[in-house]
Short mmCIF file of C-alpha atoms (C1' of nucleotides) in Angstrom, two decimals:
data_model
loop_
_atom_site.label_atom_id
_atom_site.label_comp_id
_atom_site.label_asym_id
_atom_site.label_seq_id
_atom_site.Cartn_x
_atom_site.Cartn_y
_atom_site.Cartn_z
CA VAL A 61 78.67 27.83 101.61
CA ALA A 62 81.91 29.33 100.29
CA LEU A 63 82.25 32.27 102.74
CA SER A 64 85.45 33.59 101.25
CA LYS A 65 85.36 36.35 98.54
CA ASP A 66 86.52 36.12 95.00
CA LEU A 67 83.48 34.84 93.39
CA SER A 68 83.27 32.90 90.18
CA ARG A 69 80.29 31.43 88.14
CA GLU A 70 81.20 28.07 89.59
CA LYS A 71 80.90 29.46 93.40
CA VAL A 72 77.66 31.32 92.51
CA VAL A 73 76.10 28.11 90.99
CA ASP A 74 77.36 25.94 93.80
CA ALA A 75 75.83 28.31 96.48
CA ALA A 76 72.31 28.44 94.49
CA LEU A 77 72.31 24.72 94.26
CA ALA A 78 72.92 24.44 98.11
CA ILE A 79 70.17 26.93 98.78
CA LEU A 80 67.86 24.86 96.45
CA ALA A 81 68.59 21.57 97.81
CA ASP A 82 68.29 22.90 101.43
CA HIS A 83 65.49 25.15 101.35
CA GLY A 84 63.63 24.99 97.97
CA LEU A 85 63.03 27.27 95.12
CA ALA A 86 61.06 30.00 97.15
CA ALA A 87 64.13 30.67 99.24
CA LEU A 88 66.43 30.91 96.32
CA SER A 89 66.41 34.75 95.71
CA MET A 90 69.31 36.66 94.22
CA ARG A 91 69.57 38.56 97.29
CA GLN A 92 69.51 35.62 99.68
CA LEU A 93 72.18 34.11 97.44
CA ALA A 94 74.29 37.17 97.67
CA SER A 95 74.00 37.35 101.34
CA THR A 96 75.22 33.56 101.60
CA LEU A 97 78.20 34.54 99.63
CA ALA A 98 78.68 37.76 101.57
CA VAL A 99 78.47 39.86 98.65
CA GLN A 100 76.27 42.57 97.45
CA PRO A 101 73.33 41.39 94.91
CA GLY A 102 74.79 43.40 92.04
CA ALA A 103 78.07 41.38 92.32
CA LEU A 104 76.18 38.20 90.97
CA TYR A 105 75.41 40.01 87.94
CA TRP A 106 79.17 40.06 86.86
CA HIS A 107 79.02 36.21 86.68
CA VAL A 108 75.73 35.37 85.80
CA GLU A 109 73.26 37.13 83.18
CA SER A 110 70.12 36.65 85.09
CA LYS A 111 68.10 34.53 87.60
CA GLN A 112 66.82 32.64 84.65
CA GLU A 113 70.21 31.74 83.29
CA LEU A 114 71.06 30.50 86.88
CA LEU A 115 68.30 28.25 86.97
CA ALA A 116 69.11 26.81 83.72
CA GLN A 117 72.54 26.29 84.88
CA LEU A 118 71.00 24.37 88.12
CA ALA A 119 69.05 22.26 85.71
CA GLU A 120 72.14 21.30 83.80
CA ARG A 121 73.75 20.17 87.30
CA ILE A 122 70.75 18.30 88.27
CA LEU A 123 70.60 16.16 85.11
CA SER A 124 74.38 15.71 84.72
CA ASP A 125 74.27 12.96 87.12
CA PRO A 126 71.82 10.45 85.48
CA ALA A 127 73.28 11.47 82.14
CA THR A 128 76.74 10.40 83.06
CA ALA A 129 76.01 7.56 85.16
CA THR A 130 74.14 5.70 82.33
CA PRO A 131 73.43 1.96 82.88
CA ARG A 132 75.00 -0.51 80.89
CA SER A 133 73.65 -0.72 77.46
CA ASP A 134 73.53 -4.54 77.02
CA LEU A 135 70.24 -4.83 78.41
CA PRO A 136 66.86 -5.02 76.26
CA PRO A 137 65.65 -1.50 75.37
CA ASP A 138 62.72 -1.74 77.71
CA GLN A 139 64.75 -2.53 80.85
CA HIS A 140 67.30 0.05 79.81
CA LEU A 141 64.42 2.74 79.40
CA ARG A 142 63.00 1.76 82.91
CA LEU A 143 66.57 2.22 84.59
CA GLN A 144 66.82 5.52 82.76
CA ALA A 145 63.66 6.69 83.96
CA LEU A 146 64.28 5.84 87.44
CA ALA A 147 67.75 7.43 87.34
CA ILE A 148 66.24 10.63 86.03
CA ARG A 149 63.41 10.41 88.80
CA THR A 150 66.16 9.95 91.38
CA ALA A 151 68.15 12.81 90.24
CA LEU A 152 65.00 15.19 90.16
CA LEU A 153 63.94 13.99 93.81
CA ALA A 154 67.48 14.62 95.16
CA VAL A 155 66.97 18.33 95.17
CA ARG A 156 64.02 20.31 96.38
CA ASP A 157 61.81 21.50 93.64
CA GLY A 158 64.21 19.64 91.04
CA ALA A 159 61.48 18.91 88.58
CA GLU A 160 60.18 22.50 88.73
CA VAL A 161 63.65 23.76 88.03
CA VAL A 162 64.14 21.39 85.22
CA SER A 163 60.79 22.15 83.71
CA PHE A 164 61.50 25.83 83.68
CA ALA A 165 64.90 25.52 82.11
CA LEU A 166 63.56 23.05 79.41
CA ALA A 167 61.11 25.92 78.60
CA LEU A 168 63.71 28.51 78.40
CA ARG A 169 66.27 26.78 76.23
CA PRO A 170 67.49 23.52 75.06
CA LEU A 171 69.57 21.65 77.87
CA GLU A 172 72.84 19.79 77.43
CA HIS A 173 71.11 16.65 78.72
CA SER A 174 67.38 16.90 78.62
CA PRO A 175 65.36 13.94 79.61
CA ALA A 176 63.69 13.50 76.08
CA ALA A 177 67.22 13.34 74.72
CA MET A 178 68.37 10.89 76.93
CA LEU A 179 65.32 8.64 76.72
CA HIS A 180 65.27 9.22 72.84
CA HIS A 181 68.71 7.61 72.58
CA THR A 182 67.75 4.42 73.94
CA LEU A 183 64.31 4.61 72.23
CA ALA A 184 65.53 5.28 68.81
CA THR A 185 67.25 1.59 68.94
CA ALA A 186 64.02 -0.06 69.09
CA LEU A 187 61.37 2.23 67.38
CA PRO A 188 61.29 4.25 63.91
CA GLU A 189 60.73 7.85 63.85
CA PRO A 190 59.02 9.90 64.61
CA ASP A 191 57.69 7.29 67.11
CA ALA A 192 61.03 7.43 69.00
CA ALA A 193 61.08 11.18 69.10
CA TRP A 194 57.55 11.67 70.29
CA GLY A 195 57.70 8.57 72.53
CA ALA A 196 60.67 10.14 74.36
CA GLN A 197 58.83 13.39 74.71
CA THR A 198 55.65 11.61 76.34
CA LEU A 199 57.85 9.75 78.58
CA ALA A 200 59.76 12.96 79.59
CA HIS A 201 56.52 14.72 80.30
CA TYR A 202 55.25 12.03 82.45
CA ILE A 203 58.35 11.87 84.50
CA LEU A 204 58.53 15.67 85.03
CA GLY A 205 54.84 15.78 85.88
CA GLU A 206 55.03 12.98 88.21
CA VAL A 207 57.77 14.19 90.08
CA ALA A 208 56.79 17.82 90.16
CA GLU A 209 53.42 16.64 91.70
CA GLU A 210 55.29 14.94 94.29
CA GLN A 211 57.53 17.70 95.14
CA ASN A 212 54.87 20.40 94.94
CA HIS A 213 52.86 18.23 97.36
CA ALA A 214 55.97 17.92 99.58
CA GLU A 215 56.60 21.66 99.67
CA LEU A 216 53.16 22.43 100.54
CA ALA A 217 53.13 19.92 103.03
CA ARG A 218 56.47 21.44 104.50
CA ALA A 219 54.47 24.91 104.55
CA GLY A 220 51.85 23.48 106.68
CA ILE A 221 49.16 24.24 103.78
CA VAL A 222 48.26 20.70 102.95
CA ALA A 223 48.05 17.58 105.30
CA GLY A 224 51.33 15.56 105.48
CA GLU A 225 49.40 12.25 104.34
CA ARG A 226 50.99 9.07 103.91
CA ALA A 227 54.10 8.82 101.94
CA ALA A 228 52.87 5.64 100.16
CA ALA A 229 50.81 7.85 97.79
CA TYR A 230 53.83 8.68 95.41
CA SER A 231 55.54 5.34 95.53
CA THR A 232 57.96 3.95 93.04
CA GLU A 233 55.78 1.10 92.23
CA ARG A 234 53.30 3.70 90.89
CA PHE A 235 55.92 5.65 88.97
CA LEU A 236 57.01 2.39 87.09
CA PHE A 237 53.16 1.62 86.60
CA GLY A 238 53.13 4.86 84.33
CA VAL A 239 56.21 4.11 82.52
CA GLN A 240 55.27 0.58 81.86
CA VAL A 241 52.03 1.98 80.38
CA ILE A 242 53.82 4.25 78.25
CA LEU A 243 56.42 1.92 77.03
CA HIS A 244 53.89 -0.80 76.31
CA GLY A 245 51.66 1.58 74.25
CA LEU A 246 54.85 2.61 72.44
CA THR A 247 55.98 -0.81 71.33
CA ASP A 248 52.63 -1.38 69.15
CA ALA A 249 52.75 0.16 65.60
CA ASN A 250 49.06 0.69 65.94
CA ALA A 251 49.83 3.39 68.60
CA ARG A 252 49.75 6.02 65.68
CA PRO A 253 46.71 7.82 65.09
CA THR A 254 45.18 6.87 61.68
CA VAL B 1287 37.07 44.96 83.49
CA ALA B 1288 34.38 46.20 86.09
CA LEU B 1289 35.39 49.73 86.93
CA SER B 1290 32.39 50.29 89.42
CA LYS B 1291 33.18 49.96 93.11
CA ASP B 1292 31.31 47.35 95.50
CA LEU B 1293 33.64 44.41 95.07
CA SER B 1294 32.73 40.91 95.41
CA ARG B 1295 34.50 37.67 95.32
CA GLU B 1296 32.88 37.04 91.95
CA LYS B 1297 34.06 40.45 90.52
CA VAL B 1298 37.72 39.71 91.63
CA VAL B 1299 37.92 36.38 90.09
CA ASP B 1300 36.45 37.69 86.83
CA ALA B 1301 39.08 40.49 86.74
CA ALA B 1302 41.81 38.21 87.54
CA LEU B 1303 40.70 35.69 84.85
CA ALA B 1304 40.71 38.70 82.39
CA ILE B 1305 44.29 39.70 83.45
CA LEU B 1306 45.41 36.04 82.96
CA ALA B 1307 43.92 35.41 79.70
CA ASP B 1308 45.01 38.80 78.26
CA HIS B 1309 48.46 39.28 79.69
CA GLY B 1310 49.42 35.87 81.35
CA LEU B 1311 50.51 34.77 84.96
CA ALA B 1312 53.56 37.18 85.17
CA ALA B 1313 50.95 40.20 84.90
CA LEU B 1314 48.72 38.84 87.36
CA SER B 1315 49.88 40.43 90.68
CA MET B 1316 47.55 41.58 93.46
CA ARG B 1317 48.43 45.14 92.88
CA GLN B 1318 47.84 45.08 89.22
CA LEU B 1319 44.53 43.41 89.91
CA ALA B 1320 43.60 46.02 92.39
CA SER B 1321 44.51 49.14 90.17
CA THR B 1322 42.25 47.34 87.27
CA LEU B 1323 39.35 47.38 89.91
CA ALA B 1324 40.20 50.99 90.92
CA VAL B 1325 40.90 49.73 94.54
CA GLN B 1326 43.62 49.59 97.10
CA PRO B 1327 45.37 46.31 97.32
CA GLY B 1328 44.36 45.57 100.79
CA ALA B 1329 40.68 45.48 99.70
CA LEU B 1330 41.22 42.30 97.84
CA TYR B 1331 41.95 40.49 100.89
CA TRP B 1332 38.36 41.16 102.23
CA HIS B 1333 36.97 38.86 99.39
CA VAL B 1334 39.88 36.50 98.84
CA GLU B 1335 42.23 34.84 101.47
CA SER B 1336 45.40 34.92 99.44
CA LYS B 1337 47.00 34.83 95.87
CA GLN B 1338 47.21 31.09 96.29
CA GLU B 1339 43.33 30.63 96.91
CA LEU B 1340 42.65 33.09 93.97
CA LEU B 1341 44.65 31.04 91.59
CA ALA B 1342 42.93 27.89 92.86
CA GLN B 1343 39.73 29.84 92.08
CA LEU B 1344 41.01 30.57 88.53
CA ALA B 1345 41.81 27.01 87.99
CA GLU B 1346 38.38 25.89 88.91
CA ARG B 1347 36.99 28.30 86.38
CA ILE B 1348 39.20 27.08 83.62
CA LEU B 1349 38.15 23.62 84.21
CA SER B 1350 34.48 24.22 84.73
CA ASP B 1351 34.02 24.29 80.83
CA PRO B 1352 35.23 20.88 79.88
CA ALA B 1353 33.72 19.51 83.04
CA THR B 1354 30.22 20.80 82.16
CA ALA B 1355 30.29 20.10 78.49
CA THR B 1356 31.10 16.62 78.68
CA PRO B 1357 30.62 14.60 75.47
CA ARG B 1358 27.99 12.07 75.01
CA SER B 1359 28.65 8.91 76.88
CA ASP B 1360 27.28 6.60 74.25
CA LEU B 1361 30.53 6.35 72.69
CA PRO B 1362 33.12 3.33 73.40
CA PRO B 1363 35.36 4.52 76.25
CA ASP B 1364 38.70 5.11 74.15
CA GLN B 1365 36.75 7.52 71.88
CA HIS B 1366 35.18 9.28 74.76
CA LEU B 1367 38.56 9.57 76.59
CA ARG B 1368 40.04 11.03 73.43
CA LEU B 1369 37.49 13.77 73.27
CA GLN B 1370 37.74 14.31 77.01
CA ALA B 1371 41.27 14.78 76.62
CA LEU B 1372 41.01 17.00 73.71
CA ALA B 1373 38.39 19.07 75.66
CA ILE B 1374 40.66 19.63 78.71
CA ARG B 1375 43.45 20.74 76.37
CA THR B 1376 41.54 23.17 74.70
CA ALA B 1377 40.05 24.67 77.93
CA LEU B 1378 43.82 24.92 79.05
CA LEU B 1379 44.94 26.53 75.89
CA ALA B 1380 42.27 28.98 76.08
CA VAL B 1381 43.71 31.03 78.94
CA ARG B 1382 47.47 31.95 78.71
CA ASP B 1383 49.34 29.86 81.35
CA GLY B 1384 46.27 27.70 81.99
CA ALA B 1385 48.18 24.58 82.35
CA GLU B 1386 50.61 26.26 84.95
CA VAL B 1387 47.85 27.68 86.86
CA VAL B 1388 45.98 24.38 87.03
CA SER B 1389 49.16 22.41 87.91
CA PHE B 1390 49.68 24.87 90.78
CA ALA B 1391 46.21 24.74 91.84
CA LEU B 1392 46.24 20.96 91.96
CA ALA B 1393 49.15 20.92 94.20
CA LEU B 1394 47.73 23.25 96.56
CA ARG B 1395 44.45 21.52 97.08
CA PRO B 1396 41.85 19.04 95.40
CA LEU B 1397 39.83 20.89 92.73
CA GLU B 1398 36.26 20.44 91.97
CA HIS B 1399 36.76 19.14 88.43
CA SER B 1400 40.22 17.93 88.41
CA PRO B 1401 41.39 16.37 85.01
CA ALA B 1402 42.27 13.10 86.52
CA ALA B 1403 38.99 12.74 88.26
CA MET B 1404 37.27 13.78 85.06
CA LEU B 1405 39.14 11.09 83.19
CA HIS B 1406 38.89 8.45 85.88
CA HIS B 1407 35.07 8.68 85.76
CA THR B 1408 35.38 7.35 81.99
CA LEU B 1409 38.28 4.90 82.50
CA ALA B 1410 36.42 3.24 85.43
CA THR B 1411 33.91 1.95 83.26
CA ALA B 1412 36.61 0.11 81.03
CA LEU B 1413 39.32 -1.03 83.60
CA PRO B 1414 39.81 -2.43 87.16
CA GLU B 1415 41.21 -0.52 89.95
CA PRO B 1416 43.86 0.61 90.61
CA ASP B 1417 44.66 0.72 86.86
CA ALA B 1418 41.73 3.00 86.19
CA ALA B 1419 42.98 5.47 88.79
CA TRP B 1420 46.73 5.31 88.20
CA GLY B 1421 45.98 5.51 84.30
CA ALA B 1422 43.92 8.72 84.96
CA GLN B 1423 46.69 10.36 86.59
CA THR B 1424 49.02 9.23 84.08
CA LEU B 1425 46.93 10.50 81.24
CA ALA B 1426 46.40 13.92 83.41
CA HIS B 1427 50.19 14.33 83.95
CA TYR B 1428 50.64 13.99 80.06
CA ILE B 1429 47.98 16.53 79.29
CA LEU B 1430 49.08 19.15 81.79
CA GLY B 1431 52.76 18.49 80.79
CA GLU B 1432 52.22 18.76 77.19
CA VAL B 1433 50.12 22.05 77.26
CA ALA B 1434 52.45 23.45 79.89
CA GLU B 1435 55.56 23.04 77.63
CA GLU B 1436 53.54 24.44 74.57
CA GLN B 1437 52.35 27.50 76.78
CA ASN B 1438 55.84 28.09 78.55
CA HIS B 1439 57.36 28.19 75.13
CA ALA B 1440 54.60 30.59 73.84
CA GLU B 1441 55.25 33.00 76.72
CA LEU B 1442 59.13 33.01 76.11
CA ALA B 1443 58.48 33.39 72.64
CA ARG B 1444 56.37 36.46 73.37
CA ALA B 1445 59.03 37.87 75.45
CA GLY B 1446 61.68 37.51 72.81
CA ILE B 1447 63.59 35.11 74.96
CA VAL B 1448 63.40 32.06 72.65
CA ALA B 1449 62.84 31.99 68.93
CA GLY B 1450 59.28 31.88 67.44
CA GLU B 1451 59.45 28.85 65.70
CA ARG B 1452 57.16 26.98 63.70
CA ALA B 1453 53.78 26.51 65.18
CA ALA B 1454 53.38 23.02 63.82
CA ALA B 1455 55.76 21.72 66.70
CA TYR B 1456 52.97 21.65 69.12
CA SER B 1457 50.37 20.16 66.81
CA THR B 1458 47.04 18.51 67.87
CA GLU B 1459 48.38 15.38 66.30
CA ARG B 1460 51.30 15.13 68.32
CA PHE B 1461 48.94 15.44 71.33
CA LEU B 1462 46.87 12.51 70.33
CA PHE B 1463 49.88 10.53 69.64
CA GLY B 1464 50.70 10.55 73.29
CA VAL B 1465 46.99 10.12 74.37
CA GLN B 1466 46.84 7.15 71.87
CA VAL B 1467 49.93 5.57 73.46
CA ILE B 1468 48.96 5.87 76.91
CA LEU B 1469 45.34 4.53 76.15
CA HIS B 1470 46.79 1.70 74.37
CA GLY B 1471 49.26 0.68 76.95
CA LEU B 1472 46.46 0.79 79.56
CA THR B 1473 44.20 -1.46 77.78
CA ASP B 1474 46.27 -4.49 78.28
CA ALA B 1475 46.50 -6.19 81.64
CA ASN B 1476 50.03 -6.91 81.20
CA ALA B 1477 50.75 -3.22 81.78
CA ARG B 1478 50.96 -3.88 85.49
CA PRO B 1479 54.51 -4.32 86.85
CA THR B 1480 54.96 -7.82 88.12
"C1'" DA C 1499 88.42 43.05 86.10
"C1'" DC C 1500 85.65 42.80 89.74
"C1'" DC C 1501 82.68 44.64 93.41
"C1'" DT C 1502 80.17 48.36 96.42
"C1'" DG C 1503 76.40 51.45 97.42
"C1'" DA C 1504 72.50 53.14 96.26
"C1'" DA C 1505 68.77 53.35 93.58
"C1'" DC C 1506 64.53 51.89 90.44
"C1'" DA C 1507 60.28 49.75 89.97
"C1'" DC C 1508 58.14 46.53 91.75
"C1'" DC C 1509 55.83 42.31 94.96
"C1'" DG C 1510 52.27 39.80 98.79
"C1'" DT C 1511 50.18 40.71 103.15
"C1'" DT C 1512 48.72 43.07 107.30
"C1'" DC C 1513 45.90 46.29 110.17
"C1'" DA C 1514 44.54 50.57 112.29
"C1'" DA C 1515 41.42 53.75 111.17
"C1'" DG C 1516 37.70 55.53 108.69
"C1'" DT C 1517 32.79 55.19 106.67
"C1'" DA D 1183 30.51 45.30 106.50
"C1'" DC D 1184 33.83 46.80 103.53
"C1'" DC D 1185 37.37 49.73 102.16
"C1'" DT D 1186 41.63 53.27 102.55
"C1'" DG D 1187 46.32 54.63 103.95
"C1'" DA D 1188 50.22 53.30 105.15
"C1'" DA D 1189 53.42 50.32 106.64
"C1'" DC D 1190 56.34 45.84 106.82
"C1'" DA D 1191 59.50 42.87 104.72
"C1'" DC D 1192 60.66 41.49 100.70
"C1'" DC D 1193 61.89 41.02 95.27
"C1'" DG D 1194 65.26 41.31 90.15
"C1'" DT D 1195 67.93 44.46 88.04
"C1'" DT D 1196 71.02 48.47 86.61
"C1'" DC D 1197 75.02 51.29 87.12
"C1'" DA D 1198 78.00 55.19 88.50
"C1'" DA D 1199 81.59 54.93 91.56
"C1'" DG D 1200 85.31 52.89 93.55
"C1'" DT D 1201 89.49 49.42 94.01
#
DNA sequence: ACCTGAACACCGTTCAAGT
DNA sequence: ACCTGAACACCGTTCAAGT
């Protein structure tokens, strides 16, 4: 993407994000990344500690969009949460294997704008603890799981390993059904196990 | 594990499961598997089509336990579902990286005993379609997401990449909270988006 | 300070050739 | 029918040496 020399951490992450978006996680190797930047593989390690850390950087980038573009907070909490969930899903879908990269990064270390933290911010205005925190985690799991399945399926279809199938199977409607189920289950005090 | 020659598909899967359970997914390479079986790497490909297919076989093994040991069905559906969810979680936790292997396999191809199908069988006795089917998927995502996070964290802690932390963070109680939220949200007709 | 060149220790998969 | 030997085309990471 940037064919000139003089690497920087930013250029490395930019180029990596471009490879991820265009060709997916399987195509994102340190060696391929180096060749895109017209540089030897070892040069990358001056700017980034490891491939794991690079993936964490990519996850921050992917999540920075829905984190900044937060919808107007004058809405009732449940509507606000639906918009947030949709915004997170859209951001993950915008990059090939986005959900897998974010899931991996979340396991690796806390992220600046984790989905659970974003949702918790809103959920805390409507629920007591620990319901708000646990509910945010449950919602975040659902979002990442749903998108990861959708994208995994898309990757395998692209590789010709599974049938292409109808695109309607993973519709926004279905996604919102799950969000609605979780939100409805949360907004009842009896949800806590006794 | 089986040091004698005369390979078979079963012996290959057995040995692979042993490596997975003992050392995790990162240690499960075809070459390492071959050396465990005292055989050349190429020999494996006579008995299994690819590493992907081998992982799918492992997923079937992991899930065969909670699928057969189905709890008595004379219970009310919600109690039955809680026991099923716990049984699936236990089976996934029994093998290192179990949730990740099952998630990958589910993306690859339909499994004999997929968590969603097992849960759907019970859920269909209490809900109309498509609520039962979508609800089963939502629950399955939650279970896999919860256990995957727990296991990913454990793997990274084992590698010394993240702090060990208190084990109480991922307790059964927290898991059941999420299950309860989803079940409660499902058992209301208003859960469907309008 | 930043990058090259070259190596180390690995991968999954294929396939002629042997038995 | 089943396995070996050897290759093909890759990996992530390190590190002396250059500029």
